[in-house]
mmCIF file of C-alpha atoms in Angstrom:
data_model
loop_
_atom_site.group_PDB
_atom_site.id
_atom_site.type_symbol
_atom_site.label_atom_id
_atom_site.label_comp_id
_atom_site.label_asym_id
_atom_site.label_seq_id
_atom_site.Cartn_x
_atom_site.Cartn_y
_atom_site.Cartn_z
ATOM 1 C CA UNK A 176 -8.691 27.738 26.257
ATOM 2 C CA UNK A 177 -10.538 27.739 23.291
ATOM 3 C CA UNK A 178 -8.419 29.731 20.966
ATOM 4 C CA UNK A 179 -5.587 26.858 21.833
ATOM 5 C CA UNK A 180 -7.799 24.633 20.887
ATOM 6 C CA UNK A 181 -8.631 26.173 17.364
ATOM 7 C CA UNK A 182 -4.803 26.701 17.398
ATOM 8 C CA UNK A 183 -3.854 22.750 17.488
ATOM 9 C CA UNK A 184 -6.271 22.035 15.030
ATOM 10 C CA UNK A 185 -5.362 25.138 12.884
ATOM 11 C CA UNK A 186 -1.734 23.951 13.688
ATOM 12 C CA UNK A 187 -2.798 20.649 12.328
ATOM 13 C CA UNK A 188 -4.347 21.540 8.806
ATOM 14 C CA UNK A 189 -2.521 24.179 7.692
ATOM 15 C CA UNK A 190 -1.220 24.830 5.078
ATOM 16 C CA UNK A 191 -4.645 23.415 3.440
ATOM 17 C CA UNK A 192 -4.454 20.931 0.526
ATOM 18 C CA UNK A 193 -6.688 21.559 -1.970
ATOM 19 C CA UNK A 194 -9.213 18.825 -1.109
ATOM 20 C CA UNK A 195 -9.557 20.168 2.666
ATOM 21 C CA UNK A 196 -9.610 23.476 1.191
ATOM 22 C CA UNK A 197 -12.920 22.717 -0.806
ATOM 23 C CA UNK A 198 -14.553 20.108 0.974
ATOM 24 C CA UNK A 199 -14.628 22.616 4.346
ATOM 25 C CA UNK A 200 -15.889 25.351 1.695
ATOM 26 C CA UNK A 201 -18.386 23.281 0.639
ATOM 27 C CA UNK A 202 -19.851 22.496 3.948
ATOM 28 C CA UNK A 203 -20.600 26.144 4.948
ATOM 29 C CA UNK A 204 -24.096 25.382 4.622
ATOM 30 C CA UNK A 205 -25.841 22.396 5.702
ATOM 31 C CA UNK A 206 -25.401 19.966 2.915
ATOM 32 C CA UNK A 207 -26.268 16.468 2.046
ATOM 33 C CA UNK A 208 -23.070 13.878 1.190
ATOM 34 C CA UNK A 209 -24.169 13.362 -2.336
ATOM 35 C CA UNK A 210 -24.971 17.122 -3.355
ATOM 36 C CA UNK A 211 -20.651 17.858 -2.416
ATOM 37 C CA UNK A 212 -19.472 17.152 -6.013
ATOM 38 C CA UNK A 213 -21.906 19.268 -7.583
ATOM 39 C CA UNK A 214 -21.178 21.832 -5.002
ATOM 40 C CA UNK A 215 -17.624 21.657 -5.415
ATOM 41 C CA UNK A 216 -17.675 21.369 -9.281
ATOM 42 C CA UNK A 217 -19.811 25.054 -8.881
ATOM 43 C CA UNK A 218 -17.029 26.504 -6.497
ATOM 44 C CA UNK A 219 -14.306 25.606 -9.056
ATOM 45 C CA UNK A 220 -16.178 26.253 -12.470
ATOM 46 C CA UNK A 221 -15.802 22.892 -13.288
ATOM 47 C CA UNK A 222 -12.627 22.673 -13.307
ATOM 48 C CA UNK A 223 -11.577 20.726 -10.449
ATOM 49 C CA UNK A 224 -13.305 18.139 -8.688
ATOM 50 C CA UNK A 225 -12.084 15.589 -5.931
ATOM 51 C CA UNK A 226 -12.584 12.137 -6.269
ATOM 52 C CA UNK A 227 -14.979 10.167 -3.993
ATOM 53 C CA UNK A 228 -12.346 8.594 -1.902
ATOM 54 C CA UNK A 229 -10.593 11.729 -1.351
ATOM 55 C CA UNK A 230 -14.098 13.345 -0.536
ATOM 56 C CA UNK A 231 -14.735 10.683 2.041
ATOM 57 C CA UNK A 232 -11.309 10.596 3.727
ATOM 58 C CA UNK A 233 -11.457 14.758 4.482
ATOM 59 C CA UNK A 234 -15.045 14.057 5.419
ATOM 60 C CA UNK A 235 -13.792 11.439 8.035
ATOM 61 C CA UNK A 236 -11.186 12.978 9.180
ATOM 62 C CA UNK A 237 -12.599 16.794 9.730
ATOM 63 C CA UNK A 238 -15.695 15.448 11.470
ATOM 64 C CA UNK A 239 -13.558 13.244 13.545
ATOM 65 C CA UNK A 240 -11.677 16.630 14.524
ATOM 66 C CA UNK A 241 -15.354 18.082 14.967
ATOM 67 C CA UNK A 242 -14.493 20.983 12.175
ATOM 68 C CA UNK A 243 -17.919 19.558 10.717
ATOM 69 C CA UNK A 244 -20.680 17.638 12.264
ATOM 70 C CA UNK A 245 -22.695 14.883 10.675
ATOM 71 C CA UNK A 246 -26.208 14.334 11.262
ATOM 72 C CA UNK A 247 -27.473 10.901 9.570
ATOM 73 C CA UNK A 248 -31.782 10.993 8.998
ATOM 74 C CA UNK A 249 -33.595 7.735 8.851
ATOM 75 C CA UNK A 250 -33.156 7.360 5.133
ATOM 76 C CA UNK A 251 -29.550 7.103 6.164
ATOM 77 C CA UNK A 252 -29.158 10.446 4.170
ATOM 78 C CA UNK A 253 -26.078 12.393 5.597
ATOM 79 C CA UNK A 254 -25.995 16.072 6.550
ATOM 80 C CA UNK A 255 -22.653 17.692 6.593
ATOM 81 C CA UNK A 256 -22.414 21.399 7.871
ATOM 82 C CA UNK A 257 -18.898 23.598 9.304
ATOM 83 C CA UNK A 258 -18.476 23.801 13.063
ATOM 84 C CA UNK A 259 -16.892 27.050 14.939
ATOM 85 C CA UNK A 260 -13.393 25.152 14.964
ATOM 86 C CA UNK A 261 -13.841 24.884 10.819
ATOM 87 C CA UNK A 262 -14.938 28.139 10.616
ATOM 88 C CA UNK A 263 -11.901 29.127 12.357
ATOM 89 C CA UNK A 264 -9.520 27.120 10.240
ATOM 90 C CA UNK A 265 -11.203 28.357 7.176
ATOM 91 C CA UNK A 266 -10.192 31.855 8.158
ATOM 92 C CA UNK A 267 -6.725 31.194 8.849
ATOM 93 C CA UNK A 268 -6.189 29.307 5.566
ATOM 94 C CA UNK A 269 -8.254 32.190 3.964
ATOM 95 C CA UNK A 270 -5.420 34.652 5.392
ATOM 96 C CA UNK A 271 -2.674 32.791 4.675
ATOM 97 C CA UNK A 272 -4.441 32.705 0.854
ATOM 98 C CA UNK A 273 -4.670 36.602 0.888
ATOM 99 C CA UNK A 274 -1.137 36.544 1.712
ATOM 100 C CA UNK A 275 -0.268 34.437 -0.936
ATOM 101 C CA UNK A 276 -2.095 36.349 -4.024
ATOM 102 C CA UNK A 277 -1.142 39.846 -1.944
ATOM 103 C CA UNK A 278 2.490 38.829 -3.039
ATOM 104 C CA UNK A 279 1.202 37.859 -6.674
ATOM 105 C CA UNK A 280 -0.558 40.824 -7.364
ATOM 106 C CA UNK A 281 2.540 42.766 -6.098
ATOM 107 C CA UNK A 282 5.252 40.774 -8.174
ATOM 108 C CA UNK A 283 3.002 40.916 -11.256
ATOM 109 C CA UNK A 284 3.280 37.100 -11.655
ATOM 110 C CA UNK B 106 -14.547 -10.580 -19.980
ATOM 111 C CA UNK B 107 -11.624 -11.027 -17.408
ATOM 112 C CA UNK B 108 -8.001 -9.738 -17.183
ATOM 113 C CA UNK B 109 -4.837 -11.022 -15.342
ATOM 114 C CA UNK B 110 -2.832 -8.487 -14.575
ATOM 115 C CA UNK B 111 -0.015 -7.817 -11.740
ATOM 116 C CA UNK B 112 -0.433 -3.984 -10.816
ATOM 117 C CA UNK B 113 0.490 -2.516 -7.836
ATOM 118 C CA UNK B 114 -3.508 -1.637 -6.718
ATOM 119 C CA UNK B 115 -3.923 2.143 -7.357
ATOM 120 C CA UNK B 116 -1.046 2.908 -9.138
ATOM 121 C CA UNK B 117 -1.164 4.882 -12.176
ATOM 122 C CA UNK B 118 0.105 2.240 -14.456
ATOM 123 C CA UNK B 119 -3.235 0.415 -13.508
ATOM 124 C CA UNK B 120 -5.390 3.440 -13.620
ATOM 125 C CA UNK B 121 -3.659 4.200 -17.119
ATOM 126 C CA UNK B 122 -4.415 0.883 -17.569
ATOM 127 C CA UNK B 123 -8.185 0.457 -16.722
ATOM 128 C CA UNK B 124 -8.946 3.936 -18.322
ATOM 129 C CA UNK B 125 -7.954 2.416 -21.801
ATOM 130 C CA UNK B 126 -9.710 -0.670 -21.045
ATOM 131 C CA UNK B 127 -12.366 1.781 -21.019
ATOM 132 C CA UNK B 128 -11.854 3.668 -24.135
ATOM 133 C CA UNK B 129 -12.231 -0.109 -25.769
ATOM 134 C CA UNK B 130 -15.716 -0.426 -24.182
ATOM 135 C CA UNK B 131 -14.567 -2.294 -21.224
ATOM 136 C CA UNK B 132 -15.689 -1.296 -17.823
ATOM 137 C CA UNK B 133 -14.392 -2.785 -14.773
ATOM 138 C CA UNK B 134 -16.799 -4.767 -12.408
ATOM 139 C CA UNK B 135 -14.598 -6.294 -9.955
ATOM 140 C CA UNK B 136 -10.940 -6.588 -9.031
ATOM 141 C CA UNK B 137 -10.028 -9.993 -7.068
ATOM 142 C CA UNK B 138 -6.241 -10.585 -6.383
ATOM 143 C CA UNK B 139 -4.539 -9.727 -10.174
ATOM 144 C CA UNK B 140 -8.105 -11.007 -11.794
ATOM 145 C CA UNK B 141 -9.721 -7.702 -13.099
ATOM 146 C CA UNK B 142 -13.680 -8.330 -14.444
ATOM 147 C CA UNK B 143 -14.978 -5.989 -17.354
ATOM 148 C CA UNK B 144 -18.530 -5.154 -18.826
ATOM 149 C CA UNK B 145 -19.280 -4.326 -21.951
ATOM 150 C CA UNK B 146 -20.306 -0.615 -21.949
ATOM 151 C CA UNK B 147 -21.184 1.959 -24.903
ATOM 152 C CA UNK B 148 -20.765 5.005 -22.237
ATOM 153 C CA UNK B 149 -17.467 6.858 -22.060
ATOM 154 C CA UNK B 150 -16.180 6.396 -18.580
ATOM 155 C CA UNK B 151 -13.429 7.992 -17.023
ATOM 156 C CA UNK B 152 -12.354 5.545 -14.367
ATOM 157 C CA UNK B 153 -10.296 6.635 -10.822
ATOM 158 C CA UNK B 154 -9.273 4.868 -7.959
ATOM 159 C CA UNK B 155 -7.861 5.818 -4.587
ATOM 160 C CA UNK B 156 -6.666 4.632 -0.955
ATOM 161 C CA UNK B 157 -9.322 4.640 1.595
ATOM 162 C CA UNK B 158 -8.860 3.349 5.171
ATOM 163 C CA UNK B 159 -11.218 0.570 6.260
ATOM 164 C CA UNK B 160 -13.039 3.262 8.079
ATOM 165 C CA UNK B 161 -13.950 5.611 5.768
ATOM 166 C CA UNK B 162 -14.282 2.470 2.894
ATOM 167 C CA UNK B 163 -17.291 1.866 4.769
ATOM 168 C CA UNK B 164 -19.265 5.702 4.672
ATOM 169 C CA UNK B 165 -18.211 5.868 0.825
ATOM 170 C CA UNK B 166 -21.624 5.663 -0.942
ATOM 171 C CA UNK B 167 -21.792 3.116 -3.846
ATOM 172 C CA UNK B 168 -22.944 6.208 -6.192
ATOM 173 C CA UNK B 169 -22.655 9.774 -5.328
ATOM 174 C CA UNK B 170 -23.029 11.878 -8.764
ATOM 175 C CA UNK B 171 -21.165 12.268 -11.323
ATOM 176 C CA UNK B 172 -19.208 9.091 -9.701
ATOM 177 C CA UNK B 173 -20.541 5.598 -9.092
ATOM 178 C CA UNK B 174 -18.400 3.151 -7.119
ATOM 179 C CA UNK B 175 -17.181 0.490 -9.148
ATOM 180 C CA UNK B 176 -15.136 -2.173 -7.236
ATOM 181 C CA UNK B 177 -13.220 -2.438 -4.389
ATOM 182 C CA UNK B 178 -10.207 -4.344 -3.639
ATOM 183 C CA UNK B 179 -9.542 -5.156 0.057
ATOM 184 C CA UNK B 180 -5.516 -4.898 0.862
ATOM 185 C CA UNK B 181 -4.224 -7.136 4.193
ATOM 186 C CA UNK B 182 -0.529 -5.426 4.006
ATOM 187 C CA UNK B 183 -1.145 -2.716 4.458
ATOM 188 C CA UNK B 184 -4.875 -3.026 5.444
ATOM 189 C CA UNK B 185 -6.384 -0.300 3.089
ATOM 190 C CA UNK B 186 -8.956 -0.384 0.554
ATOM 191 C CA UNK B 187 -8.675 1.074 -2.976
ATOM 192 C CA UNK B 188 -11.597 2.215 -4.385
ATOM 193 C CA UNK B 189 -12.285 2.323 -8.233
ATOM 194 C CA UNK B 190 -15.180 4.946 -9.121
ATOM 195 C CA UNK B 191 -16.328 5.948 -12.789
ATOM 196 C CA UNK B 192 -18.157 8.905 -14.072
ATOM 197 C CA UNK B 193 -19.756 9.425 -17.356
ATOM 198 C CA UNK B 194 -20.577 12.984 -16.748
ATOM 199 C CA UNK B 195 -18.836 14.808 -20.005
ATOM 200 C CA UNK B 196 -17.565 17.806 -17.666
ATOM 201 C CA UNK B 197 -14.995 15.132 -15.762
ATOM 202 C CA UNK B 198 -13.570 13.745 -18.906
ATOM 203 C CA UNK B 199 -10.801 15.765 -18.994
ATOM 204 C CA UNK B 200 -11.045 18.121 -15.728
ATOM 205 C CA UNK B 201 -8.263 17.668 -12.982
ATOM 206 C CA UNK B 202 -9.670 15.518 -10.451
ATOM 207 C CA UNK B 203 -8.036 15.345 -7.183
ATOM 208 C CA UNK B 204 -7.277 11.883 -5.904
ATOM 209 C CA UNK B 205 -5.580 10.434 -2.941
ATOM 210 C CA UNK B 206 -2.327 9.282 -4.685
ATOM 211 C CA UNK B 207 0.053 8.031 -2.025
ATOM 212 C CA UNK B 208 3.237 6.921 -3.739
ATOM 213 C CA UNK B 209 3.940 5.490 0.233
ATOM 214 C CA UNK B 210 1.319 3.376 0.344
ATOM 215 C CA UNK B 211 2.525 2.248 -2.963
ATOM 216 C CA UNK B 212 5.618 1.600 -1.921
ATOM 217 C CA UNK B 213 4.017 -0.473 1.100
ATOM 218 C CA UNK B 214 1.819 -2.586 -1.181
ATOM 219 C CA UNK B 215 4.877 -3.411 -3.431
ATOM 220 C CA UNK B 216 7.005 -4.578 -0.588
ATOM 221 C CA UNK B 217 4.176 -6.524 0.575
ATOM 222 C CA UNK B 218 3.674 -7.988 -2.645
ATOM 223 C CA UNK B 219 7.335 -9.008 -3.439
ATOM 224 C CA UNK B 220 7.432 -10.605 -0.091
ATOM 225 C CA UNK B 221 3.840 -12.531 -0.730
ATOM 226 C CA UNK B 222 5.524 -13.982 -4.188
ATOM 227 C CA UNK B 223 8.761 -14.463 -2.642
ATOM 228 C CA UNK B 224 7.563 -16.614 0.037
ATOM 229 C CA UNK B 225 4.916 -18.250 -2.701
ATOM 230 C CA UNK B 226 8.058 -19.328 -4.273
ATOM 231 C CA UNK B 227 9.374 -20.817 -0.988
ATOM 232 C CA UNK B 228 6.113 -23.060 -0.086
ATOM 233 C CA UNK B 229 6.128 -24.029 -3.970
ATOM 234 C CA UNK B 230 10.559 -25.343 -4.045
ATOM 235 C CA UNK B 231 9.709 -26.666 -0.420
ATOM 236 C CA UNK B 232 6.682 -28.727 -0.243
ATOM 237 C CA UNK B 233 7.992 -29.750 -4.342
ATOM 238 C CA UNK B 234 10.941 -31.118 -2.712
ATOM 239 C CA UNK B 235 9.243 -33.111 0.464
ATOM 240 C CA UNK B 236 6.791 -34.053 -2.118
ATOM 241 C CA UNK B 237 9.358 -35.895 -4.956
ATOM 242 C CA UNK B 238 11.078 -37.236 -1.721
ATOM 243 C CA UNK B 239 8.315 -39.018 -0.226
ATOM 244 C CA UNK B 240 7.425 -40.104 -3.621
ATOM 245 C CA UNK B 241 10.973 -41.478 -4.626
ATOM 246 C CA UNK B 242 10.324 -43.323 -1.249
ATOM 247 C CA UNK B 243 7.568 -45.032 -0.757
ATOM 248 C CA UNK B 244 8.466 -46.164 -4.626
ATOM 249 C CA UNK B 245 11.770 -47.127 -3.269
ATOM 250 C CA UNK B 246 13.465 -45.156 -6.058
ATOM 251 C CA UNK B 247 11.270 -46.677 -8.950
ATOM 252 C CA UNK B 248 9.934 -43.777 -10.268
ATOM 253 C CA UNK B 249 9.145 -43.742 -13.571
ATOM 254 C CA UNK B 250 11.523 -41.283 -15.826
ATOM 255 C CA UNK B 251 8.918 -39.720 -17.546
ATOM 256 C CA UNK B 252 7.228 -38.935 -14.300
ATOM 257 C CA UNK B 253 10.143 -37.848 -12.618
ATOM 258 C CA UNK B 254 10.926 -35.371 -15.607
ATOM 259 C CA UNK B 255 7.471 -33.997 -16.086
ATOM 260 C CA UNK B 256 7.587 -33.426 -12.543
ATOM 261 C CA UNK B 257 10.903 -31.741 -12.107
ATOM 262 C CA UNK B 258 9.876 -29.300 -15.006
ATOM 263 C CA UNK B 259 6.198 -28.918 -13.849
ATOM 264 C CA UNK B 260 7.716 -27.877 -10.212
ATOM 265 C CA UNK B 261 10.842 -25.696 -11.226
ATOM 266 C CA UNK B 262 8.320 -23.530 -13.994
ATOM 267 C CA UNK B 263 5.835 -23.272 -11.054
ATOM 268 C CA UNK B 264 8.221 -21.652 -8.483
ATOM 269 C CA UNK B 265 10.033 -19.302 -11.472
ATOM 270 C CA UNK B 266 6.431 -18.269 -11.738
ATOM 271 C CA UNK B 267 6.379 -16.696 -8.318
ATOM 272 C CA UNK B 268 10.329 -15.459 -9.000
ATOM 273 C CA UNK B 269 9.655 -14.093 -12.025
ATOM 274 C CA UNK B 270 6.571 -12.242 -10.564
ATOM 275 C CA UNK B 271 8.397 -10.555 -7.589
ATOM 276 C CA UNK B 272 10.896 -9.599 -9.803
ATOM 277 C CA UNK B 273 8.650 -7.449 -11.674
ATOM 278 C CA UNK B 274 7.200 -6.184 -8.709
ATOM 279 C CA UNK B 275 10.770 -5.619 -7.010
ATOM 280 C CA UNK B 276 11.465 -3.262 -10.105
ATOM 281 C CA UNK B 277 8.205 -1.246 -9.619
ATOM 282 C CA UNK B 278 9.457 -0.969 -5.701
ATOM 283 C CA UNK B 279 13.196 0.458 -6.693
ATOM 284 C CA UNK B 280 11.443 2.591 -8.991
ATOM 285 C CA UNK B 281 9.251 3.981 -5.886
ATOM 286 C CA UNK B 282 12.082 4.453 -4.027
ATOM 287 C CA UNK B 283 13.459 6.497 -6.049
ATOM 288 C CA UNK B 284 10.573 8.914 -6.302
ATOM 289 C CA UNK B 285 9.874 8.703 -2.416
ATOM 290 C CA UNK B 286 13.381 8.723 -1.431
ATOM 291 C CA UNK B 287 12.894 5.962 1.155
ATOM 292 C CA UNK B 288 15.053 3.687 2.189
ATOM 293 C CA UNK B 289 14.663 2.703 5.394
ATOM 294 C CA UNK B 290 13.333 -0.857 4.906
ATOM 295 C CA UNK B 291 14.708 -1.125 1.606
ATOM 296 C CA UNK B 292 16.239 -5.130 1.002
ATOM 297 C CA UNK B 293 19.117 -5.832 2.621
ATOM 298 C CA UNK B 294 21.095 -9.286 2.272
ATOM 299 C CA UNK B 295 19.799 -11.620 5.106
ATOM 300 C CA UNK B 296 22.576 -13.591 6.757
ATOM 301 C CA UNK B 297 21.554 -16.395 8.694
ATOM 302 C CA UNK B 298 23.269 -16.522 12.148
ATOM 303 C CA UNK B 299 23.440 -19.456 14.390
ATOM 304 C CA UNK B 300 24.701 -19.750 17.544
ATOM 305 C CA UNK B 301 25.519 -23.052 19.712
ATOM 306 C CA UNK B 302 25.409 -22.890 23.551
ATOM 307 C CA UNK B 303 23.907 -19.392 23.920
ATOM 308 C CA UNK B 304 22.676 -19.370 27.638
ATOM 309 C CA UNK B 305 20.113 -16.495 26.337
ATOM 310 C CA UNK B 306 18.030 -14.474 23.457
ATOM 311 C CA UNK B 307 20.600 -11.861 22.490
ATOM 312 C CA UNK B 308 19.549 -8.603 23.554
ATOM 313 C CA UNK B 309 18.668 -7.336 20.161
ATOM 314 C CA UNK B 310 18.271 -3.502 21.945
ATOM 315 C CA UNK B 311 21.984 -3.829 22.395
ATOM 316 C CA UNK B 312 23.594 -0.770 20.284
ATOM 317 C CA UNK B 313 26.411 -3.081 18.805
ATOM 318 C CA UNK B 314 23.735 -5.865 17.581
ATOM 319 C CA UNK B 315 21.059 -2.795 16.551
ATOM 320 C CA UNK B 316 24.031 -1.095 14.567
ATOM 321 C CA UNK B 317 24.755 -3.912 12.315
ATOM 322 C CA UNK B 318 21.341 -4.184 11.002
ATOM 323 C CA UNK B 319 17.894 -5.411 11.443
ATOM 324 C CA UNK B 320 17.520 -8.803 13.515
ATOM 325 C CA UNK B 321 14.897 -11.511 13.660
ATOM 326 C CA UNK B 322 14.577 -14.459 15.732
ATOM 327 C CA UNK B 323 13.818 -17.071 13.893
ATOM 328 C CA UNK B 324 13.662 -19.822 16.540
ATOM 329 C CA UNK B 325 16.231 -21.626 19.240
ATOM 330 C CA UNK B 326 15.633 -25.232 20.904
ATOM 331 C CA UNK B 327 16.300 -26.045 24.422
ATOM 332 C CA UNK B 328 20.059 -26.375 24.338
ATOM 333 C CA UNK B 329 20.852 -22.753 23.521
ATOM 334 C CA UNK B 330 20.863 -23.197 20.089
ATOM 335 C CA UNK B 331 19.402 -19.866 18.301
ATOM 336 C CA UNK B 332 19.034 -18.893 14.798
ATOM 337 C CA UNK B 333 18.421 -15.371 13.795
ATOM 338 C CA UNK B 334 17.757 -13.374 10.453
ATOM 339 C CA UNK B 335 20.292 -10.607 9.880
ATOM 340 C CA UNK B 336 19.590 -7.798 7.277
ATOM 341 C CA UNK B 337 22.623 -6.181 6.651
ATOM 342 C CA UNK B 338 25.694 -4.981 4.283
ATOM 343 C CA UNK B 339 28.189 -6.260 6.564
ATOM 344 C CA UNK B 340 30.681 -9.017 5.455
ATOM 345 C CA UNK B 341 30.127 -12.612 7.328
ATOM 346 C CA UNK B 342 33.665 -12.161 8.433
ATOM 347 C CA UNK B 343 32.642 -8.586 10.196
ATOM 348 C CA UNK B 344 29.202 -10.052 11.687
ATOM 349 C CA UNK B 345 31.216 -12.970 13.014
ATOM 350 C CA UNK B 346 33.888 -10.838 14.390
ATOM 351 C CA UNK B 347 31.256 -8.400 16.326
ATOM 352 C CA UNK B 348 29.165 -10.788 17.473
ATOM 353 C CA UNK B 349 31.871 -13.097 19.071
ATOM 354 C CA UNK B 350 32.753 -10.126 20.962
ATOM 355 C CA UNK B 351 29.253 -9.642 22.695
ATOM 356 C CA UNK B 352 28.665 -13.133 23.042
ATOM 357 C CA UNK B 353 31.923 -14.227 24.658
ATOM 358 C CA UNK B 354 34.594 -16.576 23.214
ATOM 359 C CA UNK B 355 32.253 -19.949 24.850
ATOM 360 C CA UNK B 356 29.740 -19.646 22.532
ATOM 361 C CA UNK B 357 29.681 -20.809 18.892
ATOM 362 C CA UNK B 358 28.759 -18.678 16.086
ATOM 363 C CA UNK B 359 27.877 -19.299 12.301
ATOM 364 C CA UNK B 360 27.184 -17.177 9.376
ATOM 365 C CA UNK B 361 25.376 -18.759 6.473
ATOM 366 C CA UNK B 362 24.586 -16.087 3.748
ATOM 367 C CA UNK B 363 22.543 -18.196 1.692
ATOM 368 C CA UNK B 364 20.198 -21.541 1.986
ATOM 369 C CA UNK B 365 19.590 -21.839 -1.324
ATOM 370 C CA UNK B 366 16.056 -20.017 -1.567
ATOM 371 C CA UNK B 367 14.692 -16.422 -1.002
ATOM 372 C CA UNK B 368 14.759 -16.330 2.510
ATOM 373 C CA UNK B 369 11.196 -16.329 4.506
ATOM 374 C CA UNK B 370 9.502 -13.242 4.939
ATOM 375 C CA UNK B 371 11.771 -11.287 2.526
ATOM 376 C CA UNK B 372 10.323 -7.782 3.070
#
């Protein structure tokens, strides 16, 4: 029952954009809303960052599919932090990754 | 300072567009229809903007470092927002910076804003033409010819306005096609159809009428006369000939192809 249900939502994000990708990474550990660009901009070495809108929409989105939960304090400050089901997604994308740069490191590219 | 300027909201022309606004020291404050406000600024801002859903327009935090949110412009058709954000921070000048680019929804907000000037131009020739009728009138055809000139010139410029505006904006949608591929509700010629003594709405389900194009009922009075919108590429000589088939040889039928205006609700 449950590993259908990580299925349908695994079925649903992969393959991962980018955005998903990092803004599920990012969330790992509890984290407040406005500490995710630094965090992201630290995963990627500066190099890639997403912009606010596209921040918000994967925030929406994966806590409306509960692969994140929200908590909101009384200074309206808001908590982000991975769920089981975005743990679970995580590792799928992660394999399908590790497939990916297997067949890199194997062609040389 | 302000700017009038017909983008398609979140395009990149108009992101290529405010971004040099902001190399010049310019940074935007507010968007409002095609009226963009500026700032003066001595920072070096790197300006984005993106599609957000009503929804999540309203968790988006008016700064959230390195970006601060710097307008927002509310879209009916489709009902989106786009979001403009700047940063300053030096890292983001030049890194790659994801953003929700849709060239869909772009496609959706051109349509919708060919058909909003389109139908601009329609109130504009319409309520000119009651207008200089009442007028000539209730003068009893003494206008003055100075008044009747001004007018006419005044009224024509003011409804090529609107044409000339969703002309642009039709070019940006063929463009968009092109890159999305999408055709499906891409213009077609409307044909006007009338019909005298139809005893019912057609049954616009009906695979004949549904294979010919895409109908609208414009409106019928009491006596069975109907008038529907047809979008389609077929000849008024072939949409005559079909449709006299399914509605039997007792009722009339009449194809106009053109009243003289861009027809209502061109989408």
């Amino acid at each position: 029952m449950a590993e259908n249900f990580y299925q349908r939502l695994i079925d649903k994000y992969e393959p991962m954009t980018e955005a998903a990708f990092l803004t599920l990474v990012a969330v790992r550990k509890p984290i407040k809303s406005e500490d995710i660009p630094a965090k992201i901009a630290e995963l990627t070495h500066n190099k890639l960052q997403l912009g606010l809108g596209t921040l918000f929409t994967n925030l929406h989105a994966m806590t409306k599919d509960y692969l994140m939960t929200e908590r909101v304090d009384e200074n309206d400050v808001h908590t982000y932090e991975i769920t089981g089901s975005g743990e679970s997604v995580l590792v799928a994308e992660r394999d399908r990754l590790r497939l990916l740069s297997g067949i890199i490191e194997a062609e040389q590219l | 300072m302000r700017r009038w300027h017909t983008f398609i909201k979140g395009s990149e022309q108009e992101l290529t567009w405010l971004n040099q606004q902001a190399a010049r020291g310019w940074l935007l404050t507010g968007v409002r229809g095609s009226c963009y406000q500026f700032k003066a600024t001595d920072q070096k801002y790197r300006i984005f903007s993106e599609y957000v859903t009503l929804a999540v327009a309203a968790e988006v935090p008016a700064a959230s470092a390195p970006f601060e949110q710097l307008a927002t412009a509310e879209l009916a058709n489709p009902a989106i927002k786009v979001i403009y954000t700047g940063s300053t921070q030096p890292a983001l000048q030049q890194v790659q910076v994801r953003r929700h680019g849709d060239l869909m929804m772009e496609l959706n907000i051109a349509t919708a804003m060919r058909g909003h000037f389109l139908n601009m131009m329609n109130v504009v020739l319409f309520s000119g033409l009651l207008l200089i009728v009442a007028a000539t009138f209730v003068s009893q055809d003494n206008l003055p010819e100075w008044f009747t000139d001004t007018y006419l010139t005044l009224w024509l410029m003011w409804g090529a306005y609107f044409l000339l505006k969703a002309t642009k904006i039709h070019h940006v949608a063929d463009d968009l096609r092109v890159k999305t591929q999408y055709y499906d509700d891409a213009w077609l010629p409307t044909q006007h159809v009338f019909f005298e003594h139809l005893p019912a709405d057609l049954n616009l389900e009906d695979p004949q009428l549904k294979s010919m194009g895409r109908w609208q009922l414009v409106g019928h009075d009491q006596k069975g006369t109907y008038w529907y919108d047809l979008q389609t590429l077929s000849s008024l000589d072939e949409i005559k000939q079909t449709l006299q088939s399914v509605v039997g040889p007792d009722v009339k039928v009449n194809v106009l192809s053109f009243l003289g205006l861009g027809p209502i609700g061109y989408l």
